[in-house]
Short mmCIF file of C-alpha atoms in Angstrom, two decimals:
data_model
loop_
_atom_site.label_atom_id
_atom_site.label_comp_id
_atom_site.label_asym_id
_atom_site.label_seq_id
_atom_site.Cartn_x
_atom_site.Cartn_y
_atom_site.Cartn_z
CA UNK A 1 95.53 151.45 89.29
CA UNK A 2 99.24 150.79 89.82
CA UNK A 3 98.32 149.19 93.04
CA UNK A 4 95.68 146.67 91.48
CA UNK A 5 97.92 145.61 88.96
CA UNK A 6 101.12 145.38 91.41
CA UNK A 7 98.55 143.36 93.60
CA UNK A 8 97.44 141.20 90.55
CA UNK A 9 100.81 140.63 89.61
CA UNK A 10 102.37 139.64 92.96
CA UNK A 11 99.12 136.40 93.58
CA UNK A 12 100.98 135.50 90.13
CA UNK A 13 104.23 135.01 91.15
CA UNK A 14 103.01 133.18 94.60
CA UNK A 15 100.81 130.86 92.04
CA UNK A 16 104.07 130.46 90.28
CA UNK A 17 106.37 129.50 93.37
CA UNK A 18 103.57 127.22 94.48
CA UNK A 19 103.09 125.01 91.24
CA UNK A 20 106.93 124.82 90.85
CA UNK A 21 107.08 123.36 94.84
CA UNK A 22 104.21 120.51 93.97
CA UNK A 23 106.35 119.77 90.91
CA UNK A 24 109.41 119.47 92.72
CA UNK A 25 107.93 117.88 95.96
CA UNK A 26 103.98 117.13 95.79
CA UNK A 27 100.72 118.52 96.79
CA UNK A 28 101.35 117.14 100.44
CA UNK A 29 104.48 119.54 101.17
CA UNK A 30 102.33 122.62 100.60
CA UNK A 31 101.23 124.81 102.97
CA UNK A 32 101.39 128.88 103.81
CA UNK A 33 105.18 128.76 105.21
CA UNK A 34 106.24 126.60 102.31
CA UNK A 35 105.17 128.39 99.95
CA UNK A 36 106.26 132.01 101.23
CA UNK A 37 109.83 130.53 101.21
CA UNK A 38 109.52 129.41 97.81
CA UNK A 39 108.54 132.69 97.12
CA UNK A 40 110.88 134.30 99.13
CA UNK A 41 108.32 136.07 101.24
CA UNK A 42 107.40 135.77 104.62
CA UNK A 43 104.27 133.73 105.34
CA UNK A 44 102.32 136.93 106.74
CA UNK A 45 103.37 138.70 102.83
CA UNK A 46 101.61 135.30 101.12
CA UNK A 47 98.65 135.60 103.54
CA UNK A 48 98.34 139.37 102.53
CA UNK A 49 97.29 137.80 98.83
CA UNK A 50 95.76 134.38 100.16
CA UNK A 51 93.62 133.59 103.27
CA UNK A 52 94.17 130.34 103.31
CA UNK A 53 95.69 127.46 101.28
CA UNK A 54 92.19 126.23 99.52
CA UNK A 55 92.62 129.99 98.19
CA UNK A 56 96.11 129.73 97.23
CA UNK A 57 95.41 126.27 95.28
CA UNK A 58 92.56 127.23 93.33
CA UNK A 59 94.10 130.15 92.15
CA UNK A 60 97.29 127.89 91.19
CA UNK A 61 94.31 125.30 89.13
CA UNK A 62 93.64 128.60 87.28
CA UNK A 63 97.17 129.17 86.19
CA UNK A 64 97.56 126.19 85.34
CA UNK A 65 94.22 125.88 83.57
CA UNK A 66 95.65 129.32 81.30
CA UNK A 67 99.00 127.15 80.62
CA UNK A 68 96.99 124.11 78.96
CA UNK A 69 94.91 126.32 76.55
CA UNK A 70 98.11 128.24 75.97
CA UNK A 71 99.70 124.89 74.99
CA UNK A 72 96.84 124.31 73.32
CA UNK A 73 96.63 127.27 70.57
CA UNK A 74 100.42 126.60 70.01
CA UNK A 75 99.95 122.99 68.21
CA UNK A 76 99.36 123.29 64.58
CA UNK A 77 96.01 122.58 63.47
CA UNK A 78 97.87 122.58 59.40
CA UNK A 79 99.22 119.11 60.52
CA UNK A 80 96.99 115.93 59.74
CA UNK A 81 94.51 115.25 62.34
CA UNK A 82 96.48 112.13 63.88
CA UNK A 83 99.73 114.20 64.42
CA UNK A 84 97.97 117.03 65.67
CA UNK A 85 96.15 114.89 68.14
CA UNK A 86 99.56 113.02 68.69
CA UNK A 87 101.54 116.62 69.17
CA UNK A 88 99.05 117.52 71.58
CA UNK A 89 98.80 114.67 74.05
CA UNK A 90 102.42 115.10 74.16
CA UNK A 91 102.53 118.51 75.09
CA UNK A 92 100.63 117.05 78.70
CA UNK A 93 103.17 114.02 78.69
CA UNK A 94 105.84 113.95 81.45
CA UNK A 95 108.69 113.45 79.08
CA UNK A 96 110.85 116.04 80.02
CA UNK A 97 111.85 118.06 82.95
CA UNK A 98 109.00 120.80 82.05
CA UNK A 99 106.23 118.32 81.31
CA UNK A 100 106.89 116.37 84.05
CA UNK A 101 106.48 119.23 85.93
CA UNK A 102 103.36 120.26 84.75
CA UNK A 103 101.91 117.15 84.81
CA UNK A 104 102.84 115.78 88.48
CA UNK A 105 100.82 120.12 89.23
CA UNK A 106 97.97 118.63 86.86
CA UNK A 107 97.46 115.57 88.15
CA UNK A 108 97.96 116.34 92.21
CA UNK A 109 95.26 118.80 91.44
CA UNK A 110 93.38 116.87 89.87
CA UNK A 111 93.39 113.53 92.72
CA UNK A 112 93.04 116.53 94.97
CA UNK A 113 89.67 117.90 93.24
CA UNK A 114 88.18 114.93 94.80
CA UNK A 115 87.83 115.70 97.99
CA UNK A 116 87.73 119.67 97.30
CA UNK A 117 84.74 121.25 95.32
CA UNK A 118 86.55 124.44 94.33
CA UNK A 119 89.26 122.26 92.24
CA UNK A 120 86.87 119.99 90.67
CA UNK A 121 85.07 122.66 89.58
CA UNK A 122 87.44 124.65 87.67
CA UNK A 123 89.18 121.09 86.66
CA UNK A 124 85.72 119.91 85.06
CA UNK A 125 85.12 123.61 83.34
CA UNK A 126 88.90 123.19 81.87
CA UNK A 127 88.14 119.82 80.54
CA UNK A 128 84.88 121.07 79.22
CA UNK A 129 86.35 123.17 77.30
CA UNK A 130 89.05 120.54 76.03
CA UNK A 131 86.47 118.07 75.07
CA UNK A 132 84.83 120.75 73.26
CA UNK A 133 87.90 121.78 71.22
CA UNK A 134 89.11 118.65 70.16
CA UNK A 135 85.42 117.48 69.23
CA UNK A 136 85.19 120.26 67.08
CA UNK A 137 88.67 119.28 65.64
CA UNK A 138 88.15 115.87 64.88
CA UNK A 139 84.37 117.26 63.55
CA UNK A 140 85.75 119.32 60.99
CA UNK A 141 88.16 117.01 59.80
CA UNK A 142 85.34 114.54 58.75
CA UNK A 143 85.00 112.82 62.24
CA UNK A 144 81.67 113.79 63.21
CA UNK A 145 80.34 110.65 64.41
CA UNK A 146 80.88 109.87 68.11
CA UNK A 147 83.15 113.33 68.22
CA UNK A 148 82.82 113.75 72.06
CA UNK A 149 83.22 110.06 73.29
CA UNK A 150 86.60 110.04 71.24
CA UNK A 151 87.37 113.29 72.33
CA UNK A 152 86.96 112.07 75.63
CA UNK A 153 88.65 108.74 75.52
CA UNK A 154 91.84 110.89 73.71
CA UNK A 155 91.60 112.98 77.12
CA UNK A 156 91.41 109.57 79.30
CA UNK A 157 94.14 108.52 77.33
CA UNK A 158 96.43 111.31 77.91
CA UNK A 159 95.90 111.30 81.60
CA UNK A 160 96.49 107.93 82.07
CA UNK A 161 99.59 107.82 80.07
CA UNK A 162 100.82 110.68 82.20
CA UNK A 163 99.77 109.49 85.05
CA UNK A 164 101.94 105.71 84.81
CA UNK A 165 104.88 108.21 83.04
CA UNK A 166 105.33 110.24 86.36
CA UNK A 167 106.31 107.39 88.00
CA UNK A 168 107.74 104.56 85.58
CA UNK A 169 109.98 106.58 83.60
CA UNK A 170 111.55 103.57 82.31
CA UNK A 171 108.69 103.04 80.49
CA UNK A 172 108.32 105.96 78.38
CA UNK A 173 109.12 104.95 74.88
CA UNK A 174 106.54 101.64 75.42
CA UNK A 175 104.12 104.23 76.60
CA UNK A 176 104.46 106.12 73.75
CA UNK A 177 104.08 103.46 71.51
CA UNK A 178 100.73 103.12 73.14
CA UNK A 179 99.69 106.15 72.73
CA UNK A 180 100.13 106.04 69.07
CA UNK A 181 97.93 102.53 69.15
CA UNK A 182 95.70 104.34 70.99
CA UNK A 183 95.08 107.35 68.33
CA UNK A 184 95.24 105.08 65.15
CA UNK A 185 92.65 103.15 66.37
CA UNK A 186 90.68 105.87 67.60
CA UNK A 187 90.85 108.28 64.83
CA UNK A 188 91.27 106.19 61.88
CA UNK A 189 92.76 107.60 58.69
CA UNK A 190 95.87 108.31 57.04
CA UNK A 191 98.65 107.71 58.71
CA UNK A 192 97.11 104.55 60.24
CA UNK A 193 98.10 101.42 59.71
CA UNK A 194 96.07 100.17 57.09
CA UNK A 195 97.33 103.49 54.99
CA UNK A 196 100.55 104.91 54.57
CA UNK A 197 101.22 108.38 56.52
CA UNK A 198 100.71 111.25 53.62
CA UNK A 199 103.15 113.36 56.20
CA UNK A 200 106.82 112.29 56.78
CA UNK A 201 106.47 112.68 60.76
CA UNK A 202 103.89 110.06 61.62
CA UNK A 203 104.74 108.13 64.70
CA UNK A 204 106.40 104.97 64.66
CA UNK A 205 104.29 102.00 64.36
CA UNK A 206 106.58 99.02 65.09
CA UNK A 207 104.81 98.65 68.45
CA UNK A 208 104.94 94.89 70.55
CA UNK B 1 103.78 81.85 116.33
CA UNK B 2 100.62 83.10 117.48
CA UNK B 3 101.97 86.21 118.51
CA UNK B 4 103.62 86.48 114.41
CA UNK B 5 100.44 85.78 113.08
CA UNK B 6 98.66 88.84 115.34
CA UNK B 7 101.13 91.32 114.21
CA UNK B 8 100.55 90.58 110.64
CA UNK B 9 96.77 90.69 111.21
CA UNK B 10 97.17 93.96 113.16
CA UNK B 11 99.08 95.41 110.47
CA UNK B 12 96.54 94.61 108.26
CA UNK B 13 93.94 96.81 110.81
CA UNK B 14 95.83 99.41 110.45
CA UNK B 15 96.46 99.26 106.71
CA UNK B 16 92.95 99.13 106.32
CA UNK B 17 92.15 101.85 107.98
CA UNK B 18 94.59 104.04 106.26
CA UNK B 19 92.89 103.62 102.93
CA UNK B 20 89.43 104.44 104.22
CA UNK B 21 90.96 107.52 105.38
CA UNK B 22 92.48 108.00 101.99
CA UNK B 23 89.07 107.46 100.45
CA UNK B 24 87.42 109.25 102.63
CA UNK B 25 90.06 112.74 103.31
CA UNK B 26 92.62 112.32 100.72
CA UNK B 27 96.46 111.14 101.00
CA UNK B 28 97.21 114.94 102.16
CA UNK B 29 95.24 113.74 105.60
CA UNK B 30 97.49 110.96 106.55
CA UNK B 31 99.61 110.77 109.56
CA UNK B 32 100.50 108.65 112.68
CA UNK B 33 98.55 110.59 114.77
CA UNK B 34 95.19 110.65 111.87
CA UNK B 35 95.69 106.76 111.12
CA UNK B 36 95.95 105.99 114.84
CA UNK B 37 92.44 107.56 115.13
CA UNK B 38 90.79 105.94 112.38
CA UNK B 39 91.81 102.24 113.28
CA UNK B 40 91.07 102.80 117.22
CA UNK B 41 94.97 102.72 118.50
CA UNK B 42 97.04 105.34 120.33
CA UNK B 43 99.69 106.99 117.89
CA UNK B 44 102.49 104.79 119.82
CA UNK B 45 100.38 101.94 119.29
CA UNK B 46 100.62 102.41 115.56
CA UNK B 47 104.30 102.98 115.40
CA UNK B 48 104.62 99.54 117.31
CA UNK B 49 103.61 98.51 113.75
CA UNK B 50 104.82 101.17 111.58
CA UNK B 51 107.78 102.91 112.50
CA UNK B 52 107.43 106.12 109.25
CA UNK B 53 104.32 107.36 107.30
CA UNK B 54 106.39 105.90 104.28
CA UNK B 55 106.35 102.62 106.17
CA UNK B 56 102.61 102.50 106.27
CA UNK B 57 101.91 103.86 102.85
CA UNK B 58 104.42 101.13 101.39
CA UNK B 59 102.22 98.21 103.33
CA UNK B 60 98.93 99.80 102.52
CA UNK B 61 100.02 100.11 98.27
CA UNK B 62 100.66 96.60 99.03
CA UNK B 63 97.15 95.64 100.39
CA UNK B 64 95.46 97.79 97.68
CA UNK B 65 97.78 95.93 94.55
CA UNK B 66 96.80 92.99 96.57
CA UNK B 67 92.75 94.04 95.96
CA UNK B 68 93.43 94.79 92.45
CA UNK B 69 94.40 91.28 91.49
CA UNK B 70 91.44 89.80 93.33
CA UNK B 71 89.32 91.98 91.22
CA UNK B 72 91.01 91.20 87.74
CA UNK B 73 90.32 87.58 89.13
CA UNK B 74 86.87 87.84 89.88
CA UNK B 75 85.99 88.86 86.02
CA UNK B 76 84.60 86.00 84.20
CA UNK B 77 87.05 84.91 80.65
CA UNK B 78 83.91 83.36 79.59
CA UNK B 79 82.70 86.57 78.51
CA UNK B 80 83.22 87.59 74.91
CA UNK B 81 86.68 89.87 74.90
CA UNK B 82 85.50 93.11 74.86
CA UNK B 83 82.75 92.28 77.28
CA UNK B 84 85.36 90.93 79.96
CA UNK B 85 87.72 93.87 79.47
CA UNK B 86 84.84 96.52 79.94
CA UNK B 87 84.21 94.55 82.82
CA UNK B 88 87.80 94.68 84.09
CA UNK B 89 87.87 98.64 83.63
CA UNK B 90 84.36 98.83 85.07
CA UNK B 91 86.04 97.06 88.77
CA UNK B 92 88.13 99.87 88.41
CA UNK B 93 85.79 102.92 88.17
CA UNK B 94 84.36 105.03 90.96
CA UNK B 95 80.82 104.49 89.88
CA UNK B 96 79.63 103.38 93.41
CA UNK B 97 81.10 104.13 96.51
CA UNK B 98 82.76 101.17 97.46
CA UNK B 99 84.56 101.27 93.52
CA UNK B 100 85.20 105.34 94.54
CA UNK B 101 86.96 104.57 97.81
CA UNK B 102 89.53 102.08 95.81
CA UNK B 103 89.89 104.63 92.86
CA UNK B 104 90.73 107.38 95.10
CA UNK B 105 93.22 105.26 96.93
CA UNK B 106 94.74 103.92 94.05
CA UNK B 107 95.13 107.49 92.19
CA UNK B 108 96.72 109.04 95.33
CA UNK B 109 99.03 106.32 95.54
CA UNK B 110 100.12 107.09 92.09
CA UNK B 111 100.21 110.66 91.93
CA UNK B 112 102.38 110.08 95.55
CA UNK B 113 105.24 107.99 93.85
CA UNK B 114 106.04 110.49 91.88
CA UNK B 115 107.79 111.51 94.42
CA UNK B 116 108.15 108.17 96.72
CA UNK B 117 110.18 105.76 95.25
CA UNK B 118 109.14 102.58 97.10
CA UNK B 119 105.54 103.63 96.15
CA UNK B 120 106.31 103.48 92.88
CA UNK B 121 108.26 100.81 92.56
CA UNK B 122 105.09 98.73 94.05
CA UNK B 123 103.02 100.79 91.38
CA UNK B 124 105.08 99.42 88.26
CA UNK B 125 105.07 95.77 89.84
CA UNK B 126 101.56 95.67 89.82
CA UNK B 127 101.02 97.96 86.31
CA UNK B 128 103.59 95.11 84.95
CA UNK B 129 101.58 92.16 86.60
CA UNK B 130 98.04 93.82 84.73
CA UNK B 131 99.82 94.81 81.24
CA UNK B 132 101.41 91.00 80.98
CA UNK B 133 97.24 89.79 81.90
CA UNK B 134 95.68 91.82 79.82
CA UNK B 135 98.70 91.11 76.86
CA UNK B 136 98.27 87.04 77.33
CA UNK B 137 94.79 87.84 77.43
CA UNK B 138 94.09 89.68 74.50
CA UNK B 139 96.93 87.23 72.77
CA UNK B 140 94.89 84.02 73.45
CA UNK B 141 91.71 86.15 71.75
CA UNK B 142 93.36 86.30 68.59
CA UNK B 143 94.12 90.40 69.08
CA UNK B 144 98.38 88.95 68.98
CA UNK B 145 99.09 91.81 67.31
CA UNK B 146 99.84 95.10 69.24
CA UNK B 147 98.54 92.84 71.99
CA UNK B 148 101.23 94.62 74.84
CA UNK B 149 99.95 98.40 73.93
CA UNK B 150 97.08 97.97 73.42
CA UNK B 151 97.20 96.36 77.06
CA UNK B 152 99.08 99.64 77.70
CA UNK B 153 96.15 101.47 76.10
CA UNK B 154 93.31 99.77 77.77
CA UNK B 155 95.12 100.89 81.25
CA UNK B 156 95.93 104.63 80.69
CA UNK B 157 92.09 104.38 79.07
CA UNK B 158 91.04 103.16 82.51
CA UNK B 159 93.32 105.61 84.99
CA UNK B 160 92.30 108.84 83.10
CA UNK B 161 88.44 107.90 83.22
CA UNK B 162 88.48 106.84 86.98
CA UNK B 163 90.61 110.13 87.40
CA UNK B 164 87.77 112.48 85.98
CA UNK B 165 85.06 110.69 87.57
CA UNK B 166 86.38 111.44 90.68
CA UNK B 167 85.63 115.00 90.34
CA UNK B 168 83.10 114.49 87.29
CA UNK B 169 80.43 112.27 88.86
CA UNK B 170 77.92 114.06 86.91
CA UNK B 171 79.71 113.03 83.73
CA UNK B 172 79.59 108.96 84.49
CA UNK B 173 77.25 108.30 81.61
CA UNK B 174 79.19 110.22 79.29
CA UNK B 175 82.58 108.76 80.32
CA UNK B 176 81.40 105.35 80.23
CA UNK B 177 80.42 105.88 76.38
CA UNK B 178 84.02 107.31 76.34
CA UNK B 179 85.14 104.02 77.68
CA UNK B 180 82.74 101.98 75.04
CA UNK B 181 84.10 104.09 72.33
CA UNK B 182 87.76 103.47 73.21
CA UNK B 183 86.90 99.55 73.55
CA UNK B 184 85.56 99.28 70.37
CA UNK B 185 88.40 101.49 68.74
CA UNK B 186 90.95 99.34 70.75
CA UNK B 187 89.40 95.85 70.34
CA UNK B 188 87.36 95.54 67.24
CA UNK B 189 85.54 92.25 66.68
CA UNK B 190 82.48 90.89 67.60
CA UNK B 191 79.63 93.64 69.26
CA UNK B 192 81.80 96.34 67.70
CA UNK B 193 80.21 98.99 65.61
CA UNK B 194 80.33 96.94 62.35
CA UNK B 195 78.71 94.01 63.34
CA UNK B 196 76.08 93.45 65.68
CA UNK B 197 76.60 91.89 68.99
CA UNK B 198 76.64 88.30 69.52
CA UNK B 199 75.82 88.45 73.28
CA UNK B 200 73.10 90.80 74.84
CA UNK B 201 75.25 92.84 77.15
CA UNK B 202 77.11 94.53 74.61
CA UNK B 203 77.56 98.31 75.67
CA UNK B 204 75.34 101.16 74.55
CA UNK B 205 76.90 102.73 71.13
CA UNK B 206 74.79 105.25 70.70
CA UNK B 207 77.64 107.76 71.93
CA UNK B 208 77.70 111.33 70.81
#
């Protein structure tokens, strides 16, 4: 038992090493040797956990899969549906040095996926399971009608915006106003426009 | 001048070819020596024309921003407002394999300048040159207000669906209702939800 766990424990910390070097330098600049001296192994130690690199990226996907749910459960579902929507897009916005991070791993994985079956398909169960989440969020807080396409064009949003963040960092704050165009006019409700917020934390609204 | 006007045109060969190869492989695939193959040259041929891998990824961004604004141009502004935009967005996603060649190129591009800056400055040039379009655009409509994010919005709308149909073909149909939704949200007015269409194009609403 020791072992498994030991063995379990060690494809982690590879996984680890390897999402922080696509963060830092991009998908391209991975390979077996790169990623044993991020990890301060020697590539015949990484190859001992991974056969080959398609194993050593999916397995990375699935971390980072477990860190978007994790981010997930951590935004309050007490706040007002807009802000909980808003906090949550911005937990997958590169607007600091950890988000940007994680989103340049997301996103290489995710322009990756396209040419490699075993990423799309844990990218397309991840989002599955998104879209299913927030349409049950914005369901149960009296948005029932057309729950999934929103929930889907919130997710579009979101990767878009991160997507045009990652490299136009100067733009961030008239991003961000867009994103909070984007949510009032696809989830409707207090804290839009037309109403004032009931909260005192709605986003700012003097957009262009 | 002859000779001037070959080297430009041979460049262009050779651009070319790298984004079918991008389209085809992914960015991860592209070298001299993989280019040089592709567009029928030796690998000294190419770096005749190309003296880096950045150099050639610079010049092919180029030719794709280049394709981008011949697109936007080719939509009619007849159309009704919302009509023209979804058609704008439509250019844009890989729902055909021509439109999923130029979607993969474009989103490996992006996700690339992250960490290339001349790659990204080309990326905001042409994200500026679509946002001020799309803002005069919507402006001239009577949609003034808001008129630069929800630009913004219409944009991140269109990268994040063309990024999950890349590895989601078997969600088009659903995404595209994702895209009507966020349309209508985005750009109420005629052929929106609360009043019927004028025209007889008007997107599908019966979304989930």
């Amino acid at each position: 038992m020791p072992k498994v766990v030991d063995r379990e424990e060690q494809r982690r910390r590879i996984g680890a090493a390897l999402l922080r070097l696509v963060a830092e330098r991009g998908l391209d600049e991975v390979s077996v040797r790169t990623v044993a001296a991020a990890s301060g192994r020697s590539p015949g130690a990484v190859q001992k956990y991974f056969r080959t690199k398609e194993d050593m990226l999916t397995f990375a996907a699935e971390l980072a899969g477990e860190r978007i749910e994790q981010r997930m459960a951590g935004v309050s579902t007490a706040l007002p549906l807009r802000e909980a929507l808003r906090a949550l897009v911005l937990t997958t916005l590169p607007v600091d040095a950890e988000r940007r991070a994680e989103a340049t791993v997301q996103l290489a994985f995710a322009v990756h996926a396209a040419h490699h079956p075993r990423l799309a398909a844990i990218r397309r169960q991840v989002d599955q399971e998104i879209r299913q989440a927030l349409a049950a969020w914005l369901a149960s807080a009296g948005h029932e009608s057309h729950a999934t396409a929103v929930a889907d064009a919130v997710i579009a949003v979101s990767d878009g915006l991160a997507l045009r963040m990652l490299y136009a960092p100067q733009e961030h704050e008239q991003l961000l106003t867009a994103l909070d165009r984007a949510l009032n006019a696809l989830v409707p409700g207090p804290g839009s426009r037309a109403e004032p917020s009931l909260g005192g934390t709605a986003p700012d609204e003097n957009g262009s």
